[in-house]
Amino acid sequence: MAAVQVASALSVPLLSALLGGAVALVFLAGYLRRKRADIAHLPPSAAAAAPDLPKQVRPAGQNKKGGGHARVHHHHASAADKEAAKKHHHLDVNTLRGHTDCVTALDFSSDACNLATVCADGVVRVFRIDDASSKSFKILKINLPAGAHPTAIAYSEGSSSVVVAAQALLGSSLYMYADVGAPPTGGNKQQGKLSPPEIKWDHKKIHGKESVLNLAAARATHGTGDGSTIVISCSEATDIKIWHGRSGKELGTVDTNQLKNNMADISPNGRFIAAAAFTADVKVWEIVYSKDSSVKEVNRVMQLKGHKSAVTSLCFTPDSEKIITASKDGTIRVWNINVRYHLDEDPKTLRVLPVPLHDSKGSTCLYEHMGISPDGKVLAVTSGSTLQWLCAETGVVLDTAEKAHEGAISGIAWAPRTIPNGGAPAFILATCGDDKKVKLWLAPEVSST
């Protein structure tokens, strides 16, 4: 009887232990099934990588219920897939990064090896462009004087010096920096900062309190010009000043008398200056050189009449014999200025082309920037964030890049000669914008027909 009582007393705990073990086995089996499911549902990239990881460094999330690691890794994989799937415009060659604020203007050196930019962060950057498709570029940085907000830049003597226009509280200033070629070769990234370029000359309050809209430069090769660089600064008021690039000497001033300027340009041979301003007419001045190559005088010689509204942008053709203008009236005009103006021969309108770009409401867009390729075949124009290429001869649209920048395009510049692109020579256009980026673009093909 005592033995029965002992057996009865032991059977309850034993039975409880057996039941507890069975429950534990059920939970363990369920956990192992979930574990296998977690591993089976890893994305391909994670599944391939996981076996190579030592056991002690496997991601901790992999051991948690619900496959937390799988979800995180899948998120990154999706982001990478989206980035890879994002297609750039087929003419988009490269993006130059490193600016910390809006890029306000840019210009190529005469040998097309350097591209200088100015940024609202107060820094001039010079990029060495050995190949437009390169994955990295050497950069020289120049800090402008404190309080100077750069608005324009132009190379003043070949590829060795730049003139920068900057706005401050008291007005605009010009600064000329020499020896701004590509950074020294070698792996030391700090090497270029050891001897920063110095200011060779500067001028304060050059246009009163008005800011400089743009700078343009050209070599004086016409007539008795000695090949030195002439720089013009166009104010937002009505005056345009002419400067000697190397010495900084002021060579003259012209006034459009048209309420306000939109921009100005100088012909590639340093002979003519043209201004797009508030009215429909475009005034043209000639720089006359003396026998000793100095600037003798600057005279107004022509007026381009034909547009019905303000001219927003213009440019000279590479041969300095034509001017292309874009107006708020929705037309582009090509003018022949190779005329005997001293005999009262007026410039001739060669072609009137419609502006082909329209907004979502069907209204004609305004071209804010304009530039022609060195071979004279492709006209690049911008409106807001849209970049467009036109056949300079016919006005036919060659290509369009909508949202070329994530914001307004603030400047464009053609390289003056071909640049290697993956080893092959190509005409390259550079654009800058409010999105802190500079982009390089190929020139589209122009049909021979």
CSV table of C-alpha atoms in Angstrom, one decimal:
chain,number,residue,atom,x,y,z
A,1,MET,CA,0.0,0.0,0.0
A,2,ALA,CA,2.9,2.3,0.8
A,3,ALA,CA,4.5,1.5,-2.6
A,4,VAL,CA,1.4,2.4,-4.4
A,5,GLN,CA,1.2,5.7,-2.6
A,6,VAL,CA,4.8,6.5,-3.6
A,7,ALA,CA,4.2,5.7,-7.2
A,8,SER,CA,1.1,7.8,-7.2
A,9,ALA,CA,3.0,10.7,-5.7
A,10,LEU,CA,5.8,10.4,-8.3
A,11,SER,CA,3.4,10.1,-11.3
A,12,VAL,CA,2.1,13.7,-11.2
A,13,PRO,CA,5.5,15.4,-11.4
A,14,LEU,CA,6.7,12.9,-14.0
A,15,LEU,CA,3.6,13.4,-16.1
A,16,SER,CA,4.1,17.2,-15.9
A,17,ALA,CA,7.7,17.0,-16.9
A,18,LEU,CA,6.8,14.8,-19.9
A,19,LEU,CA,4.1,17.2,-21.0
A,20,GLY,CA,6.4,20.2,-20.6
A,21,GLY,CA,9.1,18.5,-22.7
A,22,ALA,CA,6.5,17.8,-25.4
A,23,VAL,CA,5.4,21.5,-25.5
A,24,ALA,CA,9.0,22.7,-25.6
A,25,LEU,CA,9.6,20.4,-28.6
A,26,VAL,CA,6.6,21.8,-30.4
A,27,PHE,CA,7.8,25.4,-29.9
A,28,LEU,CA,11.4,24.5,-31.0
A,29,ALA,CA,10.1,22.9,-34.1
A,30,GLY,CA,8.0,26.0,-34.9
A,31,TYR,CA,11.0,28.2,-34.3
A,32,LEU,CA,13.2,26.1,-36.6
A,33,ARG,CA,10.5,26.3,-39.4
A,34,ARG,CA,10.4,30.1,-39.1
A,35,LYS,CA,14.2,30.2,-39.1
A,36,ARG,CA,14.3,28.3,-42.3
A,37,ALA,CA,11.6,30.5,-43.8
A,38,ASP,CA,13.6,33.6,-42.9
A,39,ILE,CA,16.7,32.3,-44.7
A,40,ALA,CA,14.7,31.1,-47.7
A,41,HIS,CA,13.2,34.6,-48.1
A,42,LEU,CA,16.5,36.5,-48.1
A,43,PRO,CA,17.0,38.6,-51.3
A,44,PRO,CA,19.4,37.0,-53.8
A,45,SER,CA,22.2,39.4,-53.0
A,46,ALA,CA,21.9,38.7,-49.3
A,47,ALA,CA,21.5,35.0,-49.7
A,48,ALA,CA,24.7,34.9,-51.8
A,49,ALA,CA,26.6,37.0,-49.3
A,50,ALA,CA,25.4,35.2,-46.1
A,51,PRO,CA,27.4,31.9,-46.5
A,52,ASP,CA,30.6,33.9,-46.8
A,53,LEU,CA,30.1,35.6,-43.5
A,54,PRO,CA,31.7,34.1,-40.4
A,55,LYS,CA,29.0,32.8,-38.0
A,56,GLN,CA,30.0,35.2,-35.3
A,57,VAL,CA,29.5,38.2,-37.5
A,58,ARG,CA,26.3,37.4,-39.1
A,59,PRO,CA,23.8,40.2,-38.9
A,60,ALA,CA,21.9,40.1,-35.6
A,61,GLY,CA,18.6,40.8,-37.2
A,62,GLN,CA,18.8,37.5,-39.0
A,63,ASN,CA,18.0,35.7,-35.7
A,64,LYS,CA,14.9,37.7,-34.9
A,65,LYS,CA,11.3,36.7,-35.6
A,66,GLY,CA,9.7,38.2,-38.6
A,67,GLY,CA,12.9,38.3,-40.8
A,68,GLY,CA,13.9,41.8,-39.8
A,69,HIS,CA,17.3,41.6,-41.5
A,70,ALA,CA,15.6,40.4,-44.7
A,71,ARG,CA,13.3,43.5,-44.8
A,72,VAL,CA,16.2,46.0,-44.3
A,73,HIS,CA,18.4,44.4,-46.8
A,74,HIS,CA,15.6,44.2,-49.3
A,75,HIS,CA,15.0,48.0,-48.8
A,76,HIS,CA,18.6,48.7,-49.7
A,77,ALA,CA,18.5,46.4,-52.7
A,78,SER,CA,15.4,48.2,-54.0
A,79,ALA,CA,17.1,51.6,-53.6
A,80,ALA,CA,20.1,50.3,-55.5
A,81,ASP,CA,17.9,48.9,-58.2
A,82,LYS,CA,16.1,52.1,-58.5
A,83,GLU,CA,19.3,54.1,-58.8
A,84,ALA,CA,20.6,51.7,-61.4
A,85,ALA,CA,17.3,51.9,-63.3
A,86,LYS,CA,17.4,55.7,-63.3
A,87,LYS,CA,18.2,56.6,-66.9
A,88,HIS,CA,20.1,59.8,-67.7
A,89,HIS,CA,19.6,61.7,-70.9
A,90,HIS,CA,21.7,60.0,-73.6
A,91,LEU,CA,23.7,63.2,-74.1
A,92,ASP,CA,24.5,63.5,-70.4
A,93,VAL,CA,28.1,62.6,-70.1
A,94,ASN,CA,29.1,63.5,-66.5
A,95,THR,CA,28.2,65.5,-63.4
A,96,LEU,CA,30.9,67.5,-61.5
A,97,ARG,CA,30.0,67.6,-57.8
A,98,GLY,CA,31.6,69.3,-54.8
A,99,HIS,CA,29.7,72.6,-54.8
A,100,THR,CA,27.9,73.4,-51.5
A,101,ASP,CA,25.5,76.0,-52.9
A,102,CYS,CA,24.0,77.3,-56.2
A,103,VAL,CA,26.6,77.4,-59.1
A,104,THR,CA,26.1,80.8,-60.6
A,105,ALA,CA,28.4,80.8,-63.7
A,106,LEU,CA,31.1,78.8,-65.5
A,107,ASP,CA,33.7,79.2,-68.3
A,108,PHE,CA,36.2,77.0,-70.2
A,109,SER,CA,39.8,77.9,-70.7
A,110,SER,CA,40.9,78.5,-74.3
A,111,ASP,CA,42.6,75.1,-74.4
A,112,ALA,CA,39.5,73.4,-73.1
A,113,CYS,CA,41.5,71.6,-70.4
A,114,ASN,CA,40.1,73.6,-67.4
A,115,LEU,CA,36.5,74.5,-66.4
A,116,ALA,CA,36.2,77.3,-63.9
A,117,THR,CA,33.0,77.7,-61.8
A,118,VAL,CA,31.8,80.2,-59.2
A,119,CYS,CA,29.4,79.2,-56.5
A,120,ALA,CA,27.3,81.0,-53.9
A,121,ASP,CA,29.5,79.5,-51.2
A,122,GLY,CA,32.1,82.0,-52.2
A,123,VAL,CA,34.5,79.6,-53.8
A,124,VAL,CA,36.0,79.5,-57.3
A,125,ARG,CA,36.7,75.9,-58.4
A,126,VAL,CA,38.8,74.9,-61.4
A,127,PHE,CA,38.3,71.4,-62.7
A,128,ARG,CA,40.9,69.7,-64.8
A,129,ILE,CA,39.1,68.1,-67.8
A,130,ASP,CA,41.3,65.5,-69.4
A,131,ASP,CA,38.4,63.3,-70.4
A,132,ALA,CA,34.8,64.3,-70.1
A,133,SER,CA,33.8,60.8,-69.1
A,134,SER,CA,36.3,60.5,-66.2
A,135,LYS,CA,35.1,59.3,-62.9
A,136,SER,CA,37.1,61.9,-61.0
A,137,PHE,CA,38.6,65.3,-61.6
A,138,LYS,CA,41.4,67.3,-60.0
A,139,ILE,CA,40.1,70.5,-58.5
A,140,LEU,CA,41.8,73.7,-57.5
A,141,LYS,CA,39.8,75.8,-55.0
A,142,ILE,CA,40.1,79.6,-54.5
A,143,ASN,CA,38.3,81.3,-51.7
A,144,LEU,CA,37.0,84.8,-52.6
A,145,PRO,CA,37.4,87.7,-50.1
A,146,ALA,CA,35.0,87.6,-47.2
A,147,GLY,CA,31.5,88.9,-48.0
A,148,ALA,CA,32.0,88.5,-51.8
A,149,HIS,CA,29.2,86.7,-53.5
A,150,PRO,CA,30.3,85.7,-57.0
A,151,THR,CA,28.0,86.2,-60.0
A,152,ALA,CA,30.1,85.7,-63.1
A,153,ILE,CA,33.5,84.4,-64.3
A,154,ALA,CA,35.6,84.5,-67.5
A,155,TYR,CA,39.1,83.4,-68.4
A,156,SER,CA,41.2,86.5,-69.0
A,157,GLU,CA,44.4,85.2,-70.5
A,158,GLY,CA,44.3,81.8,-72.1
A,159,SER,CA,44.1,79.1,-69.5
A,160,SER,CA,46.2,80.8,-66.8
A,161,SER,CA,44.0,83.4,-65.2
A,162,VAL,CA,40.4,84.2,-64.5
A,163,VAL,CA,38.3,87.3,-63.8
A,164,VAL,CA,35.6,86.9,-61.2
A,165,ALA,CA,32.7,89.4,-60.6
A,166,ALA,CA,31.4,89.4,-57.1
A,167,GLN,CA,28.6,91.3,-55.3
A,168,ALA,CA,29.0,92.9,-51.9
A,169,LEU,CA,27.1,95.4,-49.8
A,170,LEU,CA,28.8,98.4,-51.5
A,171,GLY,CA,28.5,97.1,-55.0
A,172,SER,CA,30.3,94.7,-57.5
A,173,SER,CA,34.0,94.1,-57.6
A,174,LEU,CA,36.3,92.4,-60.1
A,175,TYR,CA,39.1,90.1,-59.0
A,176,MET,CA,41.7,88.7,-61.4
A,177,TYR,CA,43.5,85.5,-60.3
A,178,ALA,CA,46.6,84.3,-62.2
A,179,ASP,CA,48.1,80.9,-62.3
A,180,VAL,CA,44.9,79.0,-61.9
A,181,GLY,CA,45.8,76.0,-64.1
A,182,ALA,CA,45.0,72.4,-63.1
A,183,PRO,CA,46.2,71.3,-59.7
A,184,PRO,CA,49.6,69.7,-59.4
A,185,THR,CA,49.9,66.1,-60.4
A,186,GLY,CA,50.3,63.4,-57.7
A,187,GLY,CA,48.2,61.9,-55.0
A,188,ASN,CA,48.4,64.6,-52.4
A,189,LYS,CA,45.0,66.2,-52.4
A,190,GLN,CA,46.2,69.1,-50.2
A,191,GLN,CA,49.0,70.0,-52.5
A,192,GLY,CA,47.0,72.5,-54.5
A,193,LYS,CA,46.1,74.4,-51.3
A,194,LEU,CA,49.8,75.2,-50.4
A,195,SER,CA,50.2,78.1,-52.7
A,196,PRO,CA,46.7,79.5,-53.6
A,197,PRO,CA,46.5,81.9,-56.5
A,198,GLU,CA,46.8,85.5,-55.6
A,199,ILE,CA,44.7,88.5,-56.7
A,200,LYS,CA,46.7,90.3,-59.4
A,201,TRP,CA,44.3,93.2,-59.8
A,202,ASP,CA,40.9,94.2,-58.5
A,203,HIS,CA,38.4,97.0,-58.9
A,204,LYS,CA,35.7,98.0,-56.4
A,205,LYS,CA,32.2,99.3,-57.1
A,206,ILE,CA,32.7,98.9,-60.9
A,207,HIS,CA,29.0,99.5,-61.6
A,208,GLY,CA,28.0,101.5,-58.6
A,209,LYS,CA,25.8,99.4,-56.4
A,210,GLU,CA,24.5,97.3,-59.3
A,211,SER,CA,25.5,93.7,-59.7
A,212,VAL,CA,27.2,92.1,-62.7
A,213,LEU,CA,24.9,90.0,-64.8
A,214,ASN,CA,27.6,88.3,-66.9
A,215,LEU,CA,31.2,88.5,-68.0
A,216,ALA,CA,32.4,87.7,-71.5
A,217,ALA,CA,35.9,87.6,-72.9
A,218,ALA,CA,37.7,87.4,-76.3
A,219,ARG,CA,41.1,87.8,-77.8
A,220,ALA,CA,41.7,91.0,-79.7
A,221,THR,CA,42.6,89.5,-83.1
A,222,HIS,CA,40.8,91.9,-85.4
A,223,GLY,CA,42.7,94.7,-87.2
A,224,THR,CA,45.7,95.8,-85.2
A,225,GLY,CA,44.7,94.0,-82.0
A,226,ASP,CA,47.7,92.3,-80.3
A,227,GLY,CA,45.8,89.1,-79.3
A,228,SER,CA,45.4,90.2,-75.7
A,229,THR,CA,42.2,89.3,-73.9
A,230,ILE,CA,39.4,91.9,-73.7
A,231,VAL,CA,36.8,91.3,-70.9
A,232,ILE,CA,33.4,93.0,-70.7
A,233,SER,CA,31.2,93.3,-67.6
A,234,CYS,CA,27.5,93.8,-68.1
A,235,SER,CA,25.6,95.4,-65.2
A,236,GLU,CA,22.0,94.8,-64.3
A,237,ALA,CA,21.5,98.6,-65.0
A,238,THR,CA,22.4,99.9,-68.5
A,239,ASP,CA,26.2,100.2,-68.5
A,240,ILE,CA,28.8,97.8,-69.9
A,241,LYS,CA,32.5,98.2,-69.1
A,242,ILE,CA,35.4,97.0,-71.2
A,243,TRP,CA,38.6,95.8,-69.4
A,244,HIS,CA,42.1,94.7,-70.4
A,245,GLY,CA,42.3,91.2,-69.1
A,246,ARG,CA,46.0,91.1,-68.1
A,247,SER,CA,46.4,94.6,-66.7
A,248,GLY,CA,42.9,95.3,-65.5
A,249,LYS,CA,42.9,98.7,-67.2
A,250,GLU,CA,39.4,100.1,-67.9
A,251,LEU,CA,39.3,100.6,-71.7
A,252,GLY,CA,35.9,102.1,-72.1
A,253,THR,CA,32.2,102.2,-71.1
A,254,VAL,CA,29.0,102.0,-73.2
A,255,ASP,CA,25.4,102.6,-72.2
A,256,THR,CA,22.5,100.8,-73.7
A,257,ASN,CA,20.0,103.4,-72.4
A,258,GLN,CA,17.3,100.7,-72.4
A,259,LEU,CA,16.1,100.7,-68.8
A,260,LYS,CA,18.0,97.5,-67.9
A,261,ASN,CA,20.3,95.0,-69.4
A,262,ASN,CA,19.6,91.3,-69.8
A,263,MET,CA,23.1,90.3,-70.8
A,264,ALA,CA,26.0,91.2,-73.2
A,265,ASP,CA,28.5,89.4,-75.4
A,266,ILE,CA,31.7,90.2,-77.2
A,267,SER,CA,32.6,88.7,-80.6
A,268,PRO,CA,35.3,86.0,-80.7
A,269,ASN,CA,37.7,88.3,-82.6
A,270,GLY,CA,37.3,91.1,-80.0
A,271,ARG,CA,35.8,93.6,-82.4
A,272,PHE,CA,32.1,93.9,-81.5
A,273,ILE,CA,30.0,94.1,-78.4
A,274,ALA,CA,26.2,93.4,-78.4
A,275,ALA,CA,23.7,93.8,-75.6
A,276,ALA,CA,20.3,92.2,-75.0
A,277,ALA,CA,18.3,94.7,-73.0
A,278,PHE,CA,14.7,95.8,-72.1
A,279,THR,CA,13.7,96.9,-75.5
A,280,ALA,CA,13.3,95.0,-78.8
A,281,ASP,CA,16.4,96.5,-80.5
A,282,VAL,CA,19.9,95.2,-80.1
A,283,LYS,CA,22.7,97.8,-80.1
A,284,VAL,CA,26.2,96.9,-81.4
A,285,TRP,CA,29.4,98.7,-80.6
A,286,GLU,CA,32.8,98.3,-82.3
A,287,ILE,CA,36.2,98.4,-80.4
A,288,VAL,CA,38.7,100.3,-82.6
A,289,TYR,CA,42.3,99.5,-82.0
A,290,SER,CA,45.2,101.9,-82.6
A,291,LYS,CA,48.4,101.0,-84.5
A,292,ASP,CA,50.1,100.3,-81.2
A,293,SER,CA,47.3,97.7,-80.5
A,294,SER,CA,45.8,99.8,-77.7
A,295,VAL,CA,42.1,100.5,-77.7
A,296,LYS,CA,41.5,103.8,-79.4
A,297,GLU,CA,37.7,104.2,-79.0
A,298,VAL,CA,34.5,102.3,-78.7
A,299,ASN,CA,31.7,103.4,-81.1
A,300,ARG,CA,28.1,102.4,-81.6
A,301,VAL,CA,27.9,101.2,-85.2
A,302,MET,CA,24.8,99.2,-85.6
A,303,GLN,CA,21.3,98.5,-84.3
A,304,LEU,CA,19.5,95.3,-84.9
A,305,LYS,CA,15.8,96.1,-85.5
A,306,GLY,CA,13.1,93.5,-86.2
A,307,HIS,CA,12.1,91.9,-82.9
A,308,LYS,CA,8.7,93.0,-81.5
A,309,SER,CA,9.6,92.5,-77.8
A,310,ALA,CA,12.6,92.4,-75.5
A,311,VAL,CA,15.6,90.3,-76.4
A,312,THR,CA,16.4,87.9,-73.6
A,313,SER,CA,19.7,86.4,-74.9
A,314,LEU,CA,22.1,86.5,-77.8
A,315,CYS,CA,25.5,85.2,-79.0
A,316,PHE,CA,28.0,85.7,-81.8
A,317,THR,CA,28.8,83.0,-84.2
A,318,PRO,CA,32.4,81.6,-84.2
A,319,ASP,CA,33.3,83.7,-87.3
A,320,SER,CA,32.2,86.9,-85.6
A,321,GLU,CA,30.1,87.8,-88.6
A,322,LYS,CA,26.6,86.9,-87.3
A,323,ILE,CA,24.6,87.4,-84.2
A,324,ILE,CA,21.8,85.1,-83.0
A,325,THR,CA,19.1,86.6,-80.8
A,326,ALA,CA,16.1,85.2,-78.9
A,327,SER,CA,13.2,87.4,-78.0
A,328,LYS,CA,10.0,87.4,-75.9
A,329,ASP,CA,8.1,87.7,-79.2
A,330,GLY,CA,8.7,84.0,-79.6
A,331,THR,CA,11.3,84.2,-82.4
A,332,ILE,CA,15.0,83.6,-83.0
A,333,ARG,CA,16.7,85.8,-85.5
A,334,VAL,CA,20.0,85.3,-87.3
A,335,TRP,CA,21.7,88.6,-88.3
A,336,ASN,CA,24.5,89.2,-90.7
A,337,ILE,CA,26.6,92.0,-89.3
A,338,ASN,CA,29.4,91.8,-91.9
A,339,VAL,CA,28.2,94.9,-93.6
A,340,ARG,CA,29.6,98.2,-94.6
A,341,TYR,CA,28.0,100.1,-91.7
A,342,HIS,CA,30.3,103.1,-92.3
A,343,LEU,CA,28.4,103.5,-95.6
A,344,ASP,CA,25.1,103.2,-93.8
A,345,GLU,CA,24.5,99.6,-94.8
A,346,ASP,CA,22.2,98.0,-92.3
A,347,PRO,CA,22.7,94.6,-90.8
A,348,LYS,CA,20.5,92.0,-92.5
A,349,THR,CA,18.1,89.4,-91.1
A,350,LEU,CA,19.1,86.1,-92.6
A,351,ARG,CA,16.5,83.9,-90.9
A,352,VAL,CA,13.6,84.2,-88.5
A,353,LEU,CA,12.9,81.0,-86.7
A,354,PRO,CA,10.1,80.2,-84.2
A,355,VAL,CA,11.1,79.3,-80.6
A,356,PRO,CA,10.1,75.6,-80.6
A,357,LEU,CA,9.8,75.2,-76.8
A,358,HIS,CA,6.4,75.6,-75.1
A,359,ASP,CA,5.2,75.2,-71.6
A,360,SER,CA,2.3,73.0,-70.4
A,361,LYS,CA,-0.2,75.7,-71.3
A,362,GLY,CA,1.1,76.0,-74.8
A,363,SER,CA,2.8,79.4,-74.3
A,364,THR,CA,6.2,80.0,-75.9
A,365,CYS,CA,9.1,79.7,-73.4
A,366,LEU,CA,11.8,82.3,-73.0
A,367,TYR,CA,15.4,81.4,-73.7
A,368,GLU,CA,17.5,82.7,-70.9
A,369,HIS,CA,20.9,81.4,-72.0
A,370,MET,CA,22.3,80.8,-75.5
A,371,GLY,CA,25.6,79.5,-76.9
A,372,ILE,CA,26.8,78.1,-80.2
A,373,SER,CA,29.2,75.2,-80.6
A,374,PRO,CA,32.7,75.9,-81.9
A,375,ASP,CA,31.9,74.5,-85.3
A,376,GLY,CA,28.9,76.7,-85.6
A,377,LYS,CA,26.4,73.9,-86.1
A,378,VAL,CA,24.6,73.5,-82.8
A,379,LEU,CA,22.8,76.2,-80.8
A,380,ALA,CA,22.3,75.4,-77.1
A,381,VAL,CA,19.5,77.2,-75.3
A,382,THR,CA,17.9,77.0,-71.9
A,383,SER,CA,14.6,77.9,-70.3
A,384,GLY,CA,14.2,77.2,-66.6
A,385,SER,CA,15.5,73.7,-66.0
A,386,THR,CA,15.1,72.7,-69.7
A,387,LEU,CA,18.1,72.4,-72.0
A,388,GLN,CA,17.6,72.3,-75.8
A,389,TRP,CA,19.8,71.9,-78.8
A,390,LEU,CA,18.8,73.4,-82.1
A,391,CYS,CA,20.3,73.2,-85.6
A,392,ALA,CA,21.9,76.7,-86.0
A,393,GLU,CA,21.2,76.7,-89.7
A,394,THR,CA,17.5,75.6,-89.7
A,395,GLY,CA,16.3,76.0,-86.1
A,396,VAL,CA,15.2,72.3,-86.1
A,397,VAL,CA,15.2,70.8,-82.6
A,398,LEU,CA,18.0,68.3,-82.4
A,399,ASP,CA,17.3,67.2,-78.8
A,400,THR,CA,15.8,68.3,-75.6
A,401,ALA,CA,16.6,67.5,-71.9
A,402,GLU,CA,13.8,68.4,-69.7
A,403,LYS,CA,14.8,68.9,-66.0
A,404,ALA,CA,18.4,68.9,-67.1
A,405,HIS,CA,19.0,70.2,-63.6
A,406,GLU,CA,16.9,70.0,-60.5
A,407,GLY,CA,16.2,73.7,-60.6
A,408,ALA,CA,16.9,76.6,-62.9
A,409,ILE,CA,19.9,76.4,-65.2
A,410,SER,CA,22.1,79.4,-64.3
A,411,GLY,CA,24.8,79.2,-67.0
A,412,ILE,CA,26.1,77.4,-70.0
A,413,ALA,CA,29.5,77.2,-71.7
A,414,TRP,CA,30.8,75.3,-74.7
A,415,ALA,CA,34.4,74.0,-74.6
A,416,PRO,CA,36.2,76.0,-77.4
A,417,ARG,CA,37.5,72.8,-78.9
A,418,THR,CA,36.9,69.1,-78.8
A,419,ILE,CA,37.5,67.2,-75.5
A,420,PRO,CA,38.3,63.5,-75.2
A,421,ASN,CA,35.2,61.5,-74.2
A,422,GLY,CA,36.1,58.0,-73.5
A,423,GLY,CA,39.1,58.6,-75.7
A,424,ALA,CA,37.1,59.9,-78.7
A,425,PRO,CA,37.1,63.7,-79.4
A,426,ALA,CA,33.7,65.4,-78.9
A,427,PHE,CA,32.2,68.8,-78.6
A,428,ILE,CA,31.2,69.3,-74.9
A,429,LEU,CA,28.7,71.7,-73.4
A,430,ALA,CA,28.8,72.5,-69.7
A,431,THR,CA,25.8,73.7,-67.7
A,432,CYS,CA,25.4,74.8,-64.1
A,433,GLY,CA,22.3,75.2,-61.9
A,434,ASP,CA,20.7,75.9,-58.6
A,435,ASP,CA,21.0,72.2,-57.7
A,436,LYS,CA,24.7,72.7,-56.8
A,437,LYS,CA,25.8,70.7,-59.9
A,438,VAL,CA,27.7,71.2,-63.1
A,439,LYS,CA,26.9,68.8,-65.9
A,440,LEU,CA,28.8,67.9,-69.1
A,441,TRP,CA,26.8,67.1,-72.3
A,442,LEU,CA,27.7,65.8,-75.7
A,443,ALA,CA,26.7,67.8,-78.8
A,444,PRO,CA,24.0,66.0,-80.7
A,445,GLU,CA,24.5,64.9,-84.3
A,446,VAL,CA,23.5,67.3,-87.0
A,447,SER,CA,22.2,65.7,-90.2
A,448,SER,CA,24.1,66.7,-93.3
A,449,THR,CA,20.7,67.0,-95.1
